[in-house]
Coordinates of C-alpha atoms in Angstrom, one line a residue:
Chain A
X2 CA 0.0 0.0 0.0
X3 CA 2.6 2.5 1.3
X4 CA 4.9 1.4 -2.3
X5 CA 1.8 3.4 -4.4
X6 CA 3.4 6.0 -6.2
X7 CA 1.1 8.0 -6.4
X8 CA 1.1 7.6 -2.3
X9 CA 4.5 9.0 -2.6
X10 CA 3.8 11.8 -4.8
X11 CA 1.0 12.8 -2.6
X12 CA 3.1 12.7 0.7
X13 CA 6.3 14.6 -1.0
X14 CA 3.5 17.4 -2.4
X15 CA 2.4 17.5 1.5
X16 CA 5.1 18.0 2.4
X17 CA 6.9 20.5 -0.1
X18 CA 4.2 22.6 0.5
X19 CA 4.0 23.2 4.1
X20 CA 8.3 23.8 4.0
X21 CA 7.5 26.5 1.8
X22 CA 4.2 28.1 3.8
X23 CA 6.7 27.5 7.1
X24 CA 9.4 29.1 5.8
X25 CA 7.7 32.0 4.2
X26 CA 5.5 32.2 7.7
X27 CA 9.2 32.5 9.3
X28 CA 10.5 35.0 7.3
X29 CA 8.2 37.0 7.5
X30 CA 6.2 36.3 11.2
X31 CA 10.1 36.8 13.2
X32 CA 11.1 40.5 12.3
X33 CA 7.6 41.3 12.8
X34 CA 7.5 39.8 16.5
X35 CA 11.2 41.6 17.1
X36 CA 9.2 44.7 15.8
X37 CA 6.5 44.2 18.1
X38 CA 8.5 43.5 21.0
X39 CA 10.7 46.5 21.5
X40 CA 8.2 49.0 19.6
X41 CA 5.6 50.8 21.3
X42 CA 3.1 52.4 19.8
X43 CA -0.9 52.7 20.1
X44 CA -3.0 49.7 19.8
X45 CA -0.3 47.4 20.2
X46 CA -2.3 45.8 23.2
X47 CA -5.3 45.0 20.9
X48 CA -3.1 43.5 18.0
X49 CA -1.2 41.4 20.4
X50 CA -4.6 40.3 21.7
X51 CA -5.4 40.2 18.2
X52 CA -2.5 37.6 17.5
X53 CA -3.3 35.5 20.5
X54 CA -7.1 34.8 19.4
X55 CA -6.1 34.4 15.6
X56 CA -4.2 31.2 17.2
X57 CA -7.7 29.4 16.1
X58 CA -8.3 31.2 13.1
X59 CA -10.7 28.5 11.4
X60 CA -8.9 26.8 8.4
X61 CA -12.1 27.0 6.2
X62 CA -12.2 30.7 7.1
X63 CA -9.0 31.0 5.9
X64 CA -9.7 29.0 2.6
X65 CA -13.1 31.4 2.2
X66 CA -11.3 34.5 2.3
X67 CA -8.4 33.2 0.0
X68 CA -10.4 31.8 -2.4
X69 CA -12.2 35.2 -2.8
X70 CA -8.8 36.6 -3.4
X71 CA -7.6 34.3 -5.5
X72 CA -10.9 33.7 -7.1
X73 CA -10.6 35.1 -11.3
X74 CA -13.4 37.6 -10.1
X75 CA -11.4 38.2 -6.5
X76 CA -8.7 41.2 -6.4
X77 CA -5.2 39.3 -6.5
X78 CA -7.4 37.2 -9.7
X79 CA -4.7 38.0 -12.3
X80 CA -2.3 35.9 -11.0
X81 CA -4.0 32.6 -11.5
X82 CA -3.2 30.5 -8.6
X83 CA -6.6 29.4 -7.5
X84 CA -6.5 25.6 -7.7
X85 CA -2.9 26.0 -7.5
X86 CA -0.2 24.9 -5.1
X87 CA 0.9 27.9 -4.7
X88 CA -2.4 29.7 -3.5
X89 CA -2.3 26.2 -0.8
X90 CA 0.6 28.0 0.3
X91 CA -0.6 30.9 0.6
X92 CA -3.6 30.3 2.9
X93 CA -1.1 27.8 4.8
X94 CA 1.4 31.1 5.4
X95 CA -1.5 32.9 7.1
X96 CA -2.5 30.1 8.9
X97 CA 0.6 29.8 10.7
X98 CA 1.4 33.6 10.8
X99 CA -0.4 34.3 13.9
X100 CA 1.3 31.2 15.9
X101 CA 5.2 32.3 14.8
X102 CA 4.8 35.6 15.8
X103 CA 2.6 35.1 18.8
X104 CA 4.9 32.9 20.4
X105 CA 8.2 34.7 19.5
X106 CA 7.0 37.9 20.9
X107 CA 5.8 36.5 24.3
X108 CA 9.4 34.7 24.2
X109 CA 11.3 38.1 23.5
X110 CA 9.0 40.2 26.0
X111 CA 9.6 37.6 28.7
X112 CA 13.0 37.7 28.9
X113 CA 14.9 38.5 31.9
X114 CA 15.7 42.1 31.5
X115 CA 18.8 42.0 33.0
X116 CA 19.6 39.5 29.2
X117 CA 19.2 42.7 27.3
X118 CA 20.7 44.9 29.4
X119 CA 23.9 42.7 29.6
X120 CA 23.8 42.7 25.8
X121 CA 23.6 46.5 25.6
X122 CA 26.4 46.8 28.3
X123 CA 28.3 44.5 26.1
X124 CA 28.5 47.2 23.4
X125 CA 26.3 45.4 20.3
X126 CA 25.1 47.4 17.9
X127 CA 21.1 46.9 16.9
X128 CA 21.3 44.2 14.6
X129 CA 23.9 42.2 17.2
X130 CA 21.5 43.0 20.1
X131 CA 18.7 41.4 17.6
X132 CA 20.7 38.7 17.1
X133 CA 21.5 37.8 20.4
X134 CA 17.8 38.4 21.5
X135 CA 17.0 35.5 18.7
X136 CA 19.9 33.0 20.2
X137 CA 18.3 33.9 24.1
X138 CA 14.7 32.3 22.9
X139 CA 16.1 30.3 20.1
X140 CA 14.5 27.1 21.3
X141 CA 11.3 28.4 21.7
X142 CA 11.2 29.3 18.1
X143 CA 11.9 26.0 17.1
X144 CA 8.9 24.5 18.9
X145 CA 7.1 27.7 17.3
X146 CA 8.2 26.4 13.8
X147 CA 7.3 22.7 14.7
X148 CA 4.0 23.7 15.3
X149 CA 3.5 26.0 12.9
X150 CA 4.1 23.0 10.7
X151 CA 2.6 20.4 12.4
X152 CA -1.1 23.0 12.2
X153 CA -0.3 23.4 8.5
X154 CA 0.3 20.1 7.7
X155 CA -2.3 18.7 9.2
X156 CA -5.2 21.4 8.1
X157 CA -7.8 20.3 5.7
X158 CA -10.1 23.2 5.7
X159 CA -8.2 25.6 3.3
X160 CA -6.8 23.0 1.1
X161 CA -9.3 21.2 -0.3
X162 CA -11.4 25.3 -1.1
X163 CA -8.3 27.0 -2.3
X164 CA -6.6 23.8 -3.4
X165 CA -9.9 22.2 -5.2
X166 CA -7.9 18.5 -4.6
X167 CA -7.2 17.7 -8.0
X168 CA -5.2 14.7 -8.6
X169 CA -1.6 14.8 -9.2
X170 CA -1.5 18.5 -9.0
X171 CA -3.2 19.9 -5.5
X172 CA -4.2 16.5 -3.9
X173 CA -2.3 16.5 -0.2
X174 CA -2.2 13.5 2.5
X175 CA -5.3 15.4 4.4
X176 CA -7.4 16.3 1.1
X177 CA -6.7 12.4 -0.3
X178 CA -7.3 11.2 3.2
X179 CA -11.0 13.4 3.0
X180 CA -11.8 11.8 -0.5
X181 CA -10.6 7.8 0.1
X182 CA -12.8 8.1 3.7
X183 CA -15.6 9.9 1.4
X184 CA -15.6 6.6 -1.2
X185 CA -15.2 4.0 1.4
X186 CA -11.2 3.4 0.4
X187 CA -10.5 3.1 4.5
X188 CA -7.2 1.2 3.9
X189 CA -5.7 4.2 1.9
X190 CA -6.9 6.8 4.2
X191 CA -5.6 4.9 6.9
X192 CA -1.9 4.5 5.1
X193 CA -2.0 8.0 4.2
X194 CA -2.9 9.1 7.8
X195 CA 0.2 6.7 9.0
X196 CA 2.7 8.8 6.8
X197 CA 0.7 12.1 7.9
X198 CA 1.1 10.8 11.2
X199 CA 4.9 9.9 10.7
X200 CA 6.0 13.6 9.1
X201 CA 4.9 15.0 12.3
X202 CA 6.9 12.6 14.4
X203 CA 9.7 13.3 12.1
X204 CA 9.5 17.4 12.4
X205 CA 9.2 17.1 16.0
X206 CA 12.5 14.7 16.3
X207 CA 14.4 17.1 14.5
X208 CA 13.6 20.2 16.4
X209 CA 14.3 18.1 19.6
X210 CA 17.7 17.1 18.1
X211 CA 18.4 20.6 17.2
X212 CA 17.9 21.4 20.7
X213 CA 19.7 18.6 22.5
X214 CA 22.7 19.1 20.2
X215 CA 22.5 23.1 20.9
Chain B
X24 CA 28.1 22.5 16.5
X25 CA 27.6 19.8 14.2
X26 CA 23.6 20.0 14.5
X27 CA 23.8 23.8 13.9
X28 CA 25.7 23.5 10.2
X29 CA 22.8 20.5 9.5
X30 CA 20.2 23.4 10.6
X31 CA 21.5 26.0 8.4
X32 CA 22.2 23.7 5.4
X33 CA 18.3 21.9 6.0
X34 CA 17.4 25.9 5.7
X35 CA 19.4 26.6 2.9
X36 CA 18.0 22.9 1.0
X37 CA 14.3 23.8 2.0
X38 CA 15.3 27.6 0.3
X39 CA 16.5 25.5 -2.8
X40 CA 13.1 23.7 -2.8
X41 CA 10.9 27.1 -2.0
X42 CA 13.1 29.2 -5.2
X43 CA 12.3 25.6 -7.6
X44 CA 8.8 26.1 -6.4
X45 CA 8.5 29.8 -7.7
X46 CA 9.7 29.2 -10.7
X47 CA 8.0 25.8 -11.4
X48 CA 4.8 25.9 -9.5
X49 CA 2.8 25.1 -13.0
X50 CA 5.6 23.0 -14.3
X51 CA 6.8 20.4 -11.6
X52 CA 4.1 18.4 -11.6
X53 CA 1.9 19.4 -14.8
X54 CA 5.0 18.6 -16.8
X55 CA 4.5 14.4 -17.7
X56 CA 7.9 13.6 -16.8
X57 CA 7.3 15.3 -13.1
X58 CA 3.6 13.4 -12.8
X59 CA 6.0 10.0 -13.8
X60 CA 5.8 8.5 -10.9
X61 CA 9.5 7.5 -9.7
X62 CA 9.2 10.8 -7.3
X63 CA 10.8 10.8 -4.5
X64 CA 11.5 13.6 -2.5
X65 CA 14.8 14.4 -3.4
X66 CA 14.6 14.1 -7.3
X67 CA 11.2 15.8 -7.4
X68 CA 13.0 18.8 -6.0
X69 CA 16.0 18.2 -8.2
X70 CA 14.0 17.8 -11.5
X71 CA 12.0 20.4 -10.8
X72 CA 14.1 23.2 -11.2
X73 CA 15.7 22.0 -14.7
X74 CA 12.1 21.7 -16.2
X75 CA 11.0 24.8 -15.1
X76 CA 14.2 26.8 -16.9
X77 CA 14.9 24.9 -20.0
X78 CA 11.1 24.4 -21.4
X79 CA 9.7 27.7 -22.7
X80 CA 6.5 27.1 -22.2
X81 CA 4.2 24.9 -19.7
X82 CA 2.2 22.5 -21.3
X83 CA -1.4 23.6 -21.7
X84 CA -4.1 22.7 -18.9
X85 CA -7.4 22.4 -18.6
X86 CA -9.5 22.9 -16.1
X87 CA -12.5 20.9 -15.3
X88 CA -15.2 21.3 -12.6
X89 CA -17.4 18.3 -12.4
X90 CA -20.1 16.8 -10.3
X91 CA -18.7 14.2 -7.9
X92 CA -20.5 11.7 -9.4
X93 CA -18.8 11.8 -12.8
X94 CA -15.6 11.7 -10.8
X95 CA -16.1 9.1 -7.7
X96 CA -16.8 6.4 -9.9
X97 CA -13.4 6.7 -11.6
X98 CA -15.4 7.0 -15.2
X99 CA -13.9 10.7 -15.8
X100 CA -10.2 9.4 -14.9
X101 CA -10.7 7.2 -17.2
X102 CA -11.8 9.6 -20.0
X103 CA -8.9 11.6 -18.7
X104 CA -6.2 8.9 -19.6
X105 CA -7.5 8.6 -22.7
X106 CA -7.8 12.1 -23.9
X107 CA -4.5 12.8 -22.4
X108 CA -3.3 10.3 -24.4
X109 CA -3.4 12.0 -27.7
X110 CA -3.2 16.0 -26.1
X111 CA -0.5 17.9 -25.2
X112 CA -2.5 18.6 -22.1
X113 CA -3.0 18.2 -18.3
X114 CA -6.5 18.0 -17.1
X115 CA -7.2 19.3 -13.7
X116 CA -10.1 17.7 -12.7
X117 CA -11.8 19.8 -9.5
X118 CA -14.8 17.6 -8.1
X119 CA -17.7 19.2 -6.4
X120 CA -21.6 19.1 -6.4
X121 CA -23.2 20.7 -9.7
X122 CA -24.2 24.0 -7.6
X123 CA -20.4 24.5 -6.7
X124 CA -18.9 24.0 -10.1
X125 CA -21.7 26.5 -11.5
X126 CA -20.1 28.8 -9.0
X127 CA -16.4 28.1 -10.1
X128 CA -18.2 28.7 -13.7
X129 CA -19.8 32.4 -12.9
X130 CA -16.3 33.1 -11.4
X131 CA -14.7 32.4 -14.6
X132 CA -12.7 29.9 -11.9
X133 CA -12.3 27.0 -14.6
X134 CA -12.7 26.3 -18.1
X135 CA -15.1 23.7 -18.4
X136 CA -18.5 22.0 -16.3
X137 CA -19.6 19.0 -16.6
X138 CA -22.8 19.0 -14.2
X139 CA -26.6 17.5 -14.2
X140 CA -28.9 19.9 -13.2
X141 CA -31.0 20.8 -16.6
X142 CA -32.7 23.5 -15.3
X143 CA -29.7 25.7 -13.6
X144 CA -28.0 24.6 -16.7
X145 CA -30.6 26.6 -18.8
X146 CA -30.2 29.7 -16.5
X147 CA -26.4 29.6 -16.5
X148 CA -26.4 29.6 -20.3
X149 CA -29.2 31.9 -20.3
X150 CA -27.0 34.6 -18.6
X151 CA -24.2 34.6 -20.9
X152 CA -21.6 32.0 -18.7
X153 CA -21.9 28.8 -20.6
X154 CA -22.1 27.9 -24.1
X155 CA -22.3 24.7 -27.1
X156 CA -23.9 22.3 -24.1
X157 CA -23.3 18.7 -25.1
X158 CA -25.6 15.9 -23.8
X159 CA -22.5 13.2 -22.7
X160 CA -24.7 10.9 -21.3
X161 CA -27.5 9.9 -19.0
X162 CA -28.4 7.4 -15.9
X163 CA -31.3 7.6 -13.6
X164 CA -31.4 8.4 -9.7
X165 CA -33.1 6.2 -7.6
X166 CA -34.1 6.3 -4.0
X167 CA -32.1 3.3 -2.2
X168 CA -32.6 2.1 1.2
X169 CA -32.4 -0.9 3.6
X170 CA -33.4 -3.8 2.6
X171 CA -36.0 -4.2 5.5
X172 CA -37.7 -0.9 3.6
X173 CA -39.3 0.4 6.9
X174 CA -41.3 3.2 5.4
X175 CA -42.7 0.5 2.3
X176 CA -41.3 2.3 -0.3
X177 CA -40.2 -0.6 -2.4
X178 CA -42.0 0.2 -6.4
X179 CA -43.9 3.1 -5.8
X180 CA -43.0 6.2 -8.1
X181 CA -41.0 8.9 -6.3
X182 CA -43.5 11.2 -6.0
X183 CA -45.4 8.7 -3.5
X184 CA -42.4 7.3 -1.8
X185 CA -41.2 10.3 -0.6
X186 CA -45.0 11.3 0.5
X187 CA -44.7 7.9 2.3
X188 CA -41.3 8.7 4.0
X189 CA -42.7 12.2 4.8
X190 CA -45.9 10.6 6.7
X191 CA -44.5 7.6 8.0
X192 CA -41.0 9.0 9.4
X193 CA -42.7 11.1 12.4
X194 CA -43.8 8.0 14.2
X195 CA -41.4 5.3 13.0
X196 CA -37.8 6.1 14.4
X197 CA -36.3 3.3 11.8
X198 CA -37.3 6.1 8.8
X199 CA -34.4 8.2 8.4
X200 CA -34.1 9.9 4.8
X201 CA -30.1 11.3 4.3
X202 CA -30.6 14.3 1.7
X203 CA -27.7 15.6 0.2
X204 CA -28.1 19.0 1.1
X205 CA -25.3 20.6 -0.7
X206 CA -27.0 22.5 -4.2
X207 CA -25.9 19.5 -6.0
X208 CA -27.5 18.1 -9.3
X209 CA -29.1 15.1 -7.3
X210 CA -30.2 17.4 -4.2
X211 CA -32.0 19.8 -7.1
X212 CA -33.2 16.7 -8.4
X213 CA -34.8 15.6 -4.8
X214 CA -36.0 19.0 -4.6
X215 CA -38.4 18.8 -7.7
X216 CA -39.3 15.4 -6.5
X217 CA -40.4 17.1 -3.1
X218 CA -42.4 19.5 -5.1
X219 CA -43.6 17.8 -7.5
X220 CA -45.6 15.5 -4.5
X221 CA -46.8 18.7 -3.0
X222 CA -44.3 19.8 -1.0
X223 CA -42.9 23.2 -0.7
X224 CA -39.5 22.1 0.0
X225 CA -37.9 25.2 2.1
X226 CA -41.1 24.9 4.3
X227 CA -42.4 22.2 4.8
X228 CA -39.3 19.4 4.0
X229 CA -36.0 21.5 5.0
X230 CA -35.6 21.0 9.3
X231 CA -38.8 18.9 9.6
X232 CA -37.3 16.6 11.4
X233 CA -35.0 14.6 13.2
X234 CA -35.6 11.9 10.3
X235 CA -34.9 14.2 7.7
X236 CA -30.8 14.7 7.8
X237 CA -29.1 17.0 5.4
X238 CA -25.5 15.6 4.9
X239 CA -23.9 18.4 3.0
X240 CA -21.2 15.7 1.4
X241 CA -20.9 14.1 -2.0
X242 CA -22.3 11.4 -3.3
X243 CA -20.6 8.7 -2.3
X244 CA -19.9 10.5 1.3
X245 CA -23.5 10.5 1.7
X246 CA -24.2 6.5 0.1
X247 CA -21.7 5.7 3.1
X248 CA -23.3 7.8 5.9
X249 CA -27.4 6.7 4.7
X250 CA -25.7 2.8 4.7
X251 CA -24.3 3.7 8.5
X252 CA -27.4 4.8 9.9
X253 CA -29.5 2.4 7.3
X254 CA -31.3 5.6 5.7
X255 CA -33.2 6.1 2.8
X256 CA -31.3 8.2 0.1
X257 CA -31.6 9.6 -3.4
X258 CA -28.8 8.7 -5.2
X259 CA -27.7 8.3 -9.2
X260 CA -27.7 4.8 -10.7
X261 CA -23.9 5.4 -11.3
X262 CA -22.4 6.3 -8.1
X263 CA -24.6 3.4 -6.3
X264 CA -23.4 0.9 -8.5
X265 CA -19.7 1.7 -8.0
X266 CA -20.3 1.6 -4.1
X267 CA -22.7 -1.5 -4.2
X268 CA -20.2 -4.1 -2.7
X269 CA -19.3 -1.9 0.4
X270 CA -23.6 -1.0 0.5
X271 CA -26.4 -2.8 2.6
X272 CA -28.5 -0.5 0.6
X273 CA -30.9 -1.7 -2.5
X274 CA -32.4 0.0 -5.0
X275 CA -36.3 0.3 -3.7
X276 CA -37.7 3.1 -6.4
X277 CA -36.0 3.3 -9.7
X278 CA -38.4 4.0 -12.1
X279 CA -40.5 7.0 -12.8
X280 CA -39.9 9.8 -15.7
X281 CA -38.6 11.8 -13.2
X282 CA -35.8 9.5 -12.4
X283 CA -34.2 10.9 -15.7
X284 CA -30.4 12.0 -14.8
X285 CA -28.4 14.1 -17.7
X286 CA -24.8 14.5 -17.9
X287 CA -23.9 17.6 -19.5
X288 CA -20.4 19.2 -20.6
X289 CA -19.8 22.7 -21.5
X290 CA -17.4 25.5 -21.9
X291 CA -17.5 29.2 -20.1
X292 CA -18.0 31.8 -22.3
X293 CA -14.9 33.6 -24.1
X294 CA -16.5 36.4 -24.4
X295 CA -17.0 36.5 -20.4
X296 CA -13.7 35.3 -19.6
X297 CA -11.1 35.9 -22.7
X298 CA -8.5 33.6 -20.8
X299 CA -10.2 30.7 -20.7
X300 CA -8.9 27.6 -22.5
X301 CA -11.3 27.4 -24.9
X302 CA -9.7 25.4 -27.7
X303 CA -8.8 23.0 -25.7
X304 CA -12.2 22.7 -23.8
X305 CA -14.4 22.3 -27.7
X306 CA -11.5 19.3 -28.3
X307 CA -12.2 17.7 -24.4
X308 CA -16.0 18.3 -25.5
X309 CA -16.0 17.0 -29.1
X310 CA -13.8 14.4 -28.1
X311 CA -16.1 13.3 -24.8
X312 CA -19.2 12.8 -27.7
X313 CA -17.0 10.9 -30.5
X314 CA -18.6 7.6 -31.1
X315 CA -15.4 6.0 -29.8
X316 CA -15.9 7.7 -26.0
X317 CA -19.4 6.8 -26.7
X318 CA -19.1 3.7 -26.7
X319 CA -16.7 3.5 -23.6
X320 CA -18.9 5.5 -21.6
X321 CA -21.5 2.8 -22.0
X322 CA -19.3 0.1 -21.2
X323 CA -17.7 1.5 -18.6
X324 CA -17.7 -0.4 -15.0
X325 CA -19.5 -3.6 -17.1
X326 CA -16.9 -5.8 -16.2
X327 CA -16.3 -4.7 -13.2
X328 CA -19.9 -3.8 -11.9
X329 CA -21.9 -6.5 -14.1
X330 CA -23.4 -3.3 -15.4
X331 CA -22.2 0.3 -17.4
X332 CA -22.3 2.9 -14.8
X333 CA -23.8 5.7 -17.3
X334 CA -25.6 5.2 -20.7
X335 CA -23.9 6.5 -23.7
X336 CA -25.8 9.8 -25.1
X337 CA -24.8 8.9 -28.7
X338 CA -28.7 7.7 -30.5
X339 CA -30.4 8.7 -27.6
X340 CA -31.3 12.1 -27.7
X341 CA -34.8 11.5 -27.3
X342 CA -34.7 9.2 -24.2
X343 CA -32.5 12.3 -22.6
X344 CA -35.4 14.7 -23.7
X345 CA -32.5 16.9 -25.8
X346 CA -32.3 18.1 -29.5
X347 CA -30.1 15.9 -31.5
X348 CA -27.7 18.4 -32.4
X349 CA -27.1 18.9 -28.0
X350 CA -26.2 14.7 -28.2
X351 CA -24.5 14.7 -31.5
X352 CA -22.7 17.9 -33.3
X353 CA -19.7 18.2 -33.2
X354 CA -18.3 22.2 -31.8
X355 CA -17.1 23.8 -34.6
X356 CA -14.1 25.8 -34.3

């Protein structure tokens, strides 16, 4: 069952796209926590709060929403990339948005202040004080970026609207899981759930080796 | 440390795979090579990036939205293989009820519907969205249901046996009727069987009851659920078929003009939607009513099921109640 090629191709394509979604979510979710944390400005109370509820943002919210972007008739229509991977990714990057940042801010802002001070007494410049802010709560984003995954990964809601499931092209482990149960194919969805099952295991050993080897 | 260099270089490999991505989104797996199926994780991402800079342009796709039943009984995969076969193109086949993939349509979403719900059909063409409908071929619904057929169902017409399951389900727990409830072709179907017994559906058939459960999944979703709870259900000839081993459901009412179930294809209007593949969706349409597909449509599933799944449309215009240039012409160019 597992030797299915098509098993394969559905598990890699899983895969491929939540890394990207992840690492986009990273990119961008980090700087924007650093921001948060040692900016003040008005509102920031409500945003953070903001953050902190969007934690549950509903996947099939999420896969509304983009799908009216996306959507020929929706404002970012131009681009084409409904029914594509791509827009998958998309709706996976804000999905895990709110979970990056919200946990690397509360890291950063509880910190022991005397940790930044001693940097700043150390004489770093801004970028070096950053830095060594990100190496103080490293392992926390770790489990951050583990989760983030293991929520994209395992979402359903999103991919199968913005996604529309189609064989060899936007079909991932949950969507193919969603269609075997729907015709009664219980072994595959239950082979397909093992591997689902087994990626997570995999991401979380290797952010706990990362840490143990730290 | 050791783990730190494996971090940076896992970062710097999942970069690789994220910069291949942008470039071949369309092309890693619409390209045939990439859909080959040696993939494994590391020579997808490998391959990937070498199609997407040496071929010019990505092969052409096609995209379909279909009703589930077309698609859960593997007949449209089939038709896919073959039609793939002999095109330079990549069908991207999007499943979902009739009432969805008349949305996808409006939105100018996809290029082509195959969907059986005549009348919506009519409006959707009406209104400019679809054009050159083509009859591809027809089945009938029936209503299926345990064999112990508590409400008596078993060879009425439709109209009656749902007045039955209406009347009887209040004071016999063991009548349960599992509606699709989703805008699909077979839930507008069950709709103008409601009325067409008297009902009004909205008022007096929608949240009557505990006995009357709107599933909201497709059609074999909902055969599965109705055989769990041992429910009464309408369903297409077709789909039941292809679930019938895993089924303690029979067929109770299957005939009755009303019964009549149409498969249509069609393409979205250019003039609506100038991007739309429209060459390609006349060829997937022309080629879908060729005597050749003909005929497999009408086998298809015989050997498997005892039975063909779907009738072929090709000489039966008049059974399907269409004109026989909807069965039979050819799109021109």
């Amino acid at each position: 069952m597992t030797l299915n090629p098509e098993v394969y191709e559905i598990a890699f394509r899983s895969i491929y796209i939540t890394f990207t979604a992840t690492l986009i979510a990273s990119v961008i979710s980090i700087p924007l926590a650093l921001y948060l944390a040692f900016h003040d400005f008005r509102g920031k109370t409500s945003i953070v709060n903001l953050i902190h509820t969007l934690y549950a943002l509903p996947t099939v919210l999420i896969g509304l929403l983009v799908f009216l972007m996306l959507s020929r008739q929706g404002p970012l229509g131009f681009l084409g990339l409904l029914f594509t991977p791509a827009g998958m990714i998309i709706g996976q990057v804000i999905l895990v948005i709110p979970i990056l940042v919200g946990l690397t801010y509360s890291a950063v802002t509880s910190l022991d202040p005397i940790v930044k001070d001693t940097i700043i007494s150390l004489g770093a410049d801004y970028m070096q004080f950053l830095v060594s802010i990100l190496r103080e709560v490293r392992f926390v984003i770790y489990a951050a970026i583990a989760m983030a995954f293991g929520r994209a990964i395992s979402e359903v809601g999103a991919a199968i609207i913005i996604g529309g499931n189609i064989k060899g092209f936007t079909r991932i482990l949950t969507t193919a899981i969603s269609l075997e149960t729907s015709m009664g194919n219980i072994e595959l969805s239950m082979a397909l759930g093992i591997i689902l099952l087994f990626i997570a295991l995999i991401v979380n050993f290797v952010m706990t080796s990362i840490r143990r080897g730290d | 440390m050791d783990v730190k260099k494996t971090f940076i270089v896992l970062l710097v490999l999942f970069s690789a795979i994220f910069i291949c991505g942008c470039t071949g989104t369309d092309s890693d797996t619409a390209t045939p090579a990439a859909t080959a199926t040696e993939t494994t994780a590391a020579t997808a991402a490998g391959t990937a990036a070498p199609e997407g800079t040496t071929t010019a342009a990505n092969p052409e796709l096609l995209k379909i939205a279909t009703t589930t039943s077309l698609d859960n009984t593997g007949l449209l995969e089939a038709l896919q293989e073959r039609f793939e076969e002999n095109h330079d193109v990549t069908l991207q086949i999007i499943a979902a009820g009739t009432g969805k993939a008349l949305e996808y349509g409006q939105r100018g979403d996809v290029d082509v519907l195959m969907v059986h719900d005549r009348a919506r059909e009519d409006t959707f063409i009406d209104e400019g969205y679809g054009i050159n409908r083509r009859g591809i071929a027809y089945n009938y619904f029936m209503i299926v249901g345990p064999e112990s057929d508590p409400a008596g169902i078993a060879g009425m017409t439709p109209e009656d046996a749902l007045t039955t399951i209406y009347e009887t389900a209040p004071t016999n727990a063991d009548v349960v009727f599992i509606s699709r409830g989703d805008n699909s072709g077979t839930h507008s179907k069950e709709k103008s069987i409601w009325t067409s017994a008297g009902y009004n559906y909205t008022a007096d058939v929608e949240g009557v009851g505990d006995w009357y459960v709107e599933g909201g999944q497709g059609m074999g979703a909902t055969l599965t659920h109705a055989n769990e709870k041992l429910a009464y259900t309408l369903s297409d000839s077709g789909t039941y078929l292809s679930y019938k081993t895993d089924l303690d459901l029979v067929p109770l009412v299957d005939e009755g003009d009303s019964l009549l179930n149409v498969y249509s294809a069609m393409m979205i209007n250019p003039e609506m939607y100038d991007y739309v593949n429209s060459d390609m969706a006349r060829e997937w349409i022309n080629f879908l009513i060729t005597p050749e597909t003909q005929e497999f449509i009408g086998e298809f599933g015989v050997d498997t099921y005892g039975q063909p799944l779907f009738f072929e449309s090709l000489g039966n215009y008049e059974v399907m109640g269409i004109s026989q240039a909807e069965a039979e012409d050819p799109i021109p160019a």
